[in-house]
Short mmCIF file of C-alpha atoms in Angstrom, two decimals:
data_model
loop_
_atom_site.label_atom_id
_atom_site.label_comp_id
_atom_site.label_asym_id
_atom_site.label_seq_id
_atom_site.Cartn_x
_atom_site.Cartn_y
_atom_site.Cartn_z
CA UNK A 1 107.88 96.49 20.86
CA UNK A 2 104.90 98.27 19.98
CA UNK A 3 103.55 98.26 16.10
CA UNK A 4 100.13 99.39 17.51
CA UNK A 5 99.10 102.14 14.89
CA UNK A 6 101.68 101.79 12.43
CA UNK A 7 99.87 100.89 8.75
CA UNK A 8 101.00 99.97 5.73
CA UNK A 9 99.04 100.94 2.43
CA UNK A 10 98.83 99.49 -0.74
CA UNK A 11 99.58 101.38 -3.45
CA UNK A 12 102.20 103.98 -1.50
CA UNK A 13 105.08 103.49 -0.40
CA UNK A 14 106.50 104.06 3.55
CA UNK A 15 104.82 103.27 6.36
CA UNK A 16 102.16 105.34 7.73
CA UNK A 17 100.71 106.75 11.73
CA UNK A 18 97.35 106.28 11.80
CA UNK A 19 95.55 109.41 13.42
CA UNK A 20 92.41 108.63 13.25
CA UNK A 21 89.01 108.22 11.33
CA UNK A 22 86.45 110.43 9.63
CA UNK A 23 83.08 109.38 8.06
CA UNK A 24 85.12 109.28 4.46
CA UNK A 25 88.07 107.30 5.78
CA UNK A 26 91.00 107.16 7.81
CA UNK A 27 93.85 109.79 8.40
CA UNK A 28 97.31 108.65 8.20
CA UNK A 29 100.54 110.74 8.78
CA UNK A 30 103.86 109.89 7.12
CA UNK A 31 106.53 108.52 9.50
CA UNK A 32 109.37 110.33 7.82
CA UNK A 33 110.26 114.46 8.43
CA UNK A 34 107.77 116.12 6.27
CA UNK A 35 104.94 114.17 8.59
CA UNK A 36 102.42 114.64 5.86
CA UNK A 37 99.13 113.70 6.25
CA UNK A 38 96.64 112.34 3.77
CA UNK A 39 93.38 110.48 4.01
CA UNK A 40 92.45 106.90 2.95
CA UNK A 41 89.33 105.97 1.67
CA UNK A 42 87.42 103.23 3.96
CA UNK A 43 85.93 101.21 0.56
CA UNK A 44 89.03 101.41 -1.60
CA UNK A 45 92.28 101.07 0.30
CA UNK A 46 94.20 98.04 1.58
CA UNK A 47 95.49 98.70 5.07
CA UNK A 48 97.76 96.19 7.29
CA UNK A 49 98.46 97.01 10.96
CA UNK A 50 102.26 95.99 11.33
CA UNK A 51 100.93 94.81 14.77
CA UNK A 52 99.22 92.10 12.89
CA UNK A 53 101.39 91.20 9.45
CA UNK A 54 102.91 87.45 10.44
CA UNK A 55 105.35 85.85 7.89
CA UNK A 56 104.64 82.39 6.46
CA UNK A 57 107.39 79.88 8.73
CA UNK A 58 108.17 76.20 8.44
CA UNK A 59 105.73 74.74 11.32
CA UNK A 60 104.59 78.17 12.11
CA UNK A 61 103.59 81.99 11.57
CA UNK A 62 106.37 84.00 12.61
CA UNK A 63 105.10 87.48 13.87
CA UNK A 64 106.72 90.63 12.05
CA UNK A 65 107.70 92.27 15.93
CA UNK A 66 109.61 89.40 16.82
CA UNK A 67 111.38 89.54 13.24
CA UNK A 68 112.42 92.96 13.66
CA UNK A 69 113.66 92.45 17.20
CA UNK A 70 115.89 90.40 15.50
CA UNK A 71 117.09 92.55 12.53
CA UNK A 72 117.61 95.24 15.79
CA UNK A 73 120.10 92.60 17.21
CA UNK A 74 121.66 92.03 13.71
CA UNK A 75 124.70 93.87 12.63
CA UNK A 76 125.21 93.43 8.66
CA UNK A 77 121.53 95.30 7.16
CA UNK A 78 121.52 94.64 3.31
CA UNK A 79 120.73 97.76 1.57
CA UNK A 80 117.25 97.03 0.01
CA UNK A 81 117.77 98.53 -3.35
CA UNK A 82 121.15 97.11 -4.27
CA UNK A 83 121.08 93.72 -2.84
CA UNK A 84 120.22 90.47 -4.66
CA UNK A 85 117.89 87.93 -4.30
CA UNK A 86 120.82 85.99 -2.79
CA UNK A 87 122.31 88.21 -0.15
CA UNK A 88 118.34 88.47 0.86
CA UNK A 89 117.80 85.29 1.59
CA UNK A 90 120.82 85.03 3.59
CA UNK A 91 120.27 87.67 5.36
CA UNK A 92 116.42 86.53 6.01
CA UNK A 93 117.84 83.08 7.21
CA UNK A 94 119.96 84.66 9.41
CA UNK A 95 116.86 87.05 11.11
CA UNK A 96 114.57 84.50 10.61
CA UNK A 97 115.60 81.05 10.28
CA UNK A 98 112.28 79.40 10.35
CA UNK A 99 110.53 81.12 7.44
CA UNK A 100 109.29 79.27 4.71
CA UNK A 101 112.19 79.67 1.37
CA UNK A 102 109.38 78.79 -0.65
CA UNK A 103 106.42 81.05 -0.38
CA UNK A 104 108.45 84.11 1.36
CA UNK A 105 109.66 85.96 -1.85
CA UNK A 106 112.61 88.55 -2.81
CA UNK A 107 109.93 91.15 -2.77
CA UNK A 108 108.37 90.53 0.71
CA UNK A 109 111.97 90.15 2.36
CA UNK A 110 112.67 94.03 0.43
CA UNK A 111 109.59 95.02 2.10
CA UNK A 112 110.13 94.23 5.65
CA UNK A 113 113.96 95.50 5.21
CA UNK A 114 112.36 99.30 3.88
CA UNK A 115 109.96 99.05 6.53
CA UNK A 116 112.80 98.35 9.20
CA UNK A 117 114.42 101.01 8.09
CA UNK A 118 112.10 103.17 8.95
CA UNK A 119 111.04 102.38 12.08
CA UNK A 120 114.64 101.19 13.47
CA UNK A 121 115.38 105.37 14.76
CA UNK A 122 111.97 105.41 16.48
CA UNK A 123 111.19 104.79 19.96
CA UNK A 124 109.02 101.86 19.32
CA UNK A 125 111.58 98.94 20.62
CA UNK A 126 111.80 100.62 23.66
CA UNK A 127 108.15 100.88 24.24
CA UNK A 128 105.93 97.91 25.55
CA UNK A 129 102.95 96.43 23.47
CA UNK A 130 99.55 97.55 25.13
CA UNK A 131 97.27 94.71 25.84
CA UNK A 132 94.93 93.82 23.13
CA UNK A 133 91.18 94.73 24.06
CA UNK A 134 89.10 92.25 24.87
CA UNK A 135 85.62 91.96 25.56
CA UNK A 136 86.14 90.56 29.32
CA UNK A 137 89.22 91.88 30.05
CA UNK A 138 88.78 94.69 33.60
CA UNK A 139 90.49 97.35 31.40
CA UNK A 140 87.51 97.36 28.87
CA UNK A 141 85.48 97.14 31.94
CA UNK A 142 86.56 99.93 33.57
CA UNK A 143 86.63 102.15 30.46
CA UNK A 144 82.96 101.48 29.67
CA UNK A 145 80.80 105.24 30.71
CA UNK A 146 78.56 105.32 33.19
CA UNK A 147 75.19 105.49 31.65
CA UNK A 148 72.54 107.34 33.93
CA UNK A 149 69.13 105.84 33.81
CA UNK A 150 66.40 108.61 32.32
CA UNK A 151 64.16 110.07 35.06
CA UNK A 152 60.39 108.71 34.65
CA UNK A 153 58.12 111.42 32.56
CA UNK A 154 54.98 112.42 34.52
CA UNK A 155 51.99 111.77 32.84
CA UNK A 156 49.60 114.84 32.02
CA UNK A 157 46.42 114.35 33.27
CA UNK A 158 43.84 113.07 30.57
CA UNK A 159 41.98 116.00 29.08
CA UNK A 160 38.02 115.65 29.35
CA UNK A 161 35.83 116.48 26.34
CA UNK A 162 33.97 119.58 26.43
CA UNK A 163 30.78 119.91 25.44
CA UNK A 164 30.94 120.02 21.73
CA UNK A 165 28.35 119.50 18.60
CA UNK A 166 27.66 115.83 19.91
CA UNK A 167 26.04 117.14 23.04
CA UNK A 168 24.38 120.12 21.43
CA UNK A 169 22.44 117.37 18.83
CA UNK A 170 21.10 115.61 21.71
CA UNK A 171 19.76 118.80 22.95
CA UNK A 172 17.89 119.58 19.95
CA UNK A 173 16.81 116.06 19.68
CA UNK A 174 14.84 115.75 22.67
CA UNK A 175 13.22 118.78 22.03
#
C-alpha cells in the first residue's frame, strides 16, 4: 500500500495530494472530483502524512496502512455519520483487535473510517510502498548530481607602479 503523499490537515476536512512546495507553503490537491487545489501555510498548519499516522495498540503502535488493509478485507463498513460509539468500537475490534479501548476514541475511529472511504476507490492498495530514503541507502547514492570541480582562475600578472608623484619628489629633492 502506498500512503506516500497523502496529508491530512487540521482544520479541513478530506484528505489531501500533496503537489508540492513554494517559499509560502505547501500545495495540496483535493482527492475527491473537483481536484481543487489550495495552499497551506508552512508556520500555521498541522499536516500528517498518512504514511506515518500509527494508532495507539495494547503492546504496540499499530500502523494506519496495515489497518486499512484490513478494513479492505472487511465486509460490513459502518457508515461514519450514523453509527454509534458502539457499533464503532466493534467494528474497530474487528479491523484492529489490538488497539488500545482506552485512549483510541469515537472520534479517531470516525476519522480513519472517512478517510477509508476515500481512499478505498483509489489505486493505492494495489501499488507498493517506495523505500524510505535514507542517508546510506545506493538509491540516495545514485541520485546525488555529479558536481564538476571549478577550473583554476589564472592569476593576472601583478601590475608594477609607474612612476608617479613619489618618484618625481625625489627628483626635485636631490636637486
Amino acid at each position: 500500500m502506498n500512503l506516500r503523499g497523502l496529508v491530512s490537515v487540521s482544520g479541513k476536512p478530506g484528505l489531501f495530494k500533496l503537489i508540492g512546495q513554494n517559499k509560502s507553503g505547501f500545495i495540496l490537491e483535493t482527492l475527491d472530483e473537483q481536484k481543487n487545489k489550495i495552499v497551506v501555510n508552512i508556520s500555521t498548519a498541522k499536516m500528517a502524512s498518512l504514511e506515518d499516522i500509527t494508532v495507539f495498540g495494547d503492546s504496540a503502535d499499530l500502523k494506519l496502512s496495515d489497518i486499512f488493509l484490513k478494513m479492505k478485507d472487511s465486509k460490513n463498513l459502518p457508515d461514519a455519520k450514523t453509527a454509534d460509539g458502539n457499533a464503532l468500537r466493534a467494528y474497530f475490534t474487528e479491523v484492529a483487535p489490538d488497539h488500545d479501548q482506552e485512549r483510541v476514541y469515537a472520534s479517531d475511529m470516525k476519522k480513519i473510517i472517512n478517510w477509508f472511504s476515500i481512499i478505498k476507490d483509489l489505486p493505492l492498495f494495489n501499488e507498493e510502498a517506495p523505500e524510505p530514503i535514507t542517508d546510506g541507502s545506493p538509491v540516495a547514492a545514485a541520485e546525488t548530481p555529479v558536481v564538476k570541480k571549478p577550473e583554476p582562475v589564472k592569476e593576472k600578472p601583478k601590475a608594477t607602479k609607474a612612476a608617479g608623484k613619489s618618484a618625481t619628489r625625489l627628483s626635485q629633492k636631490s636637486k
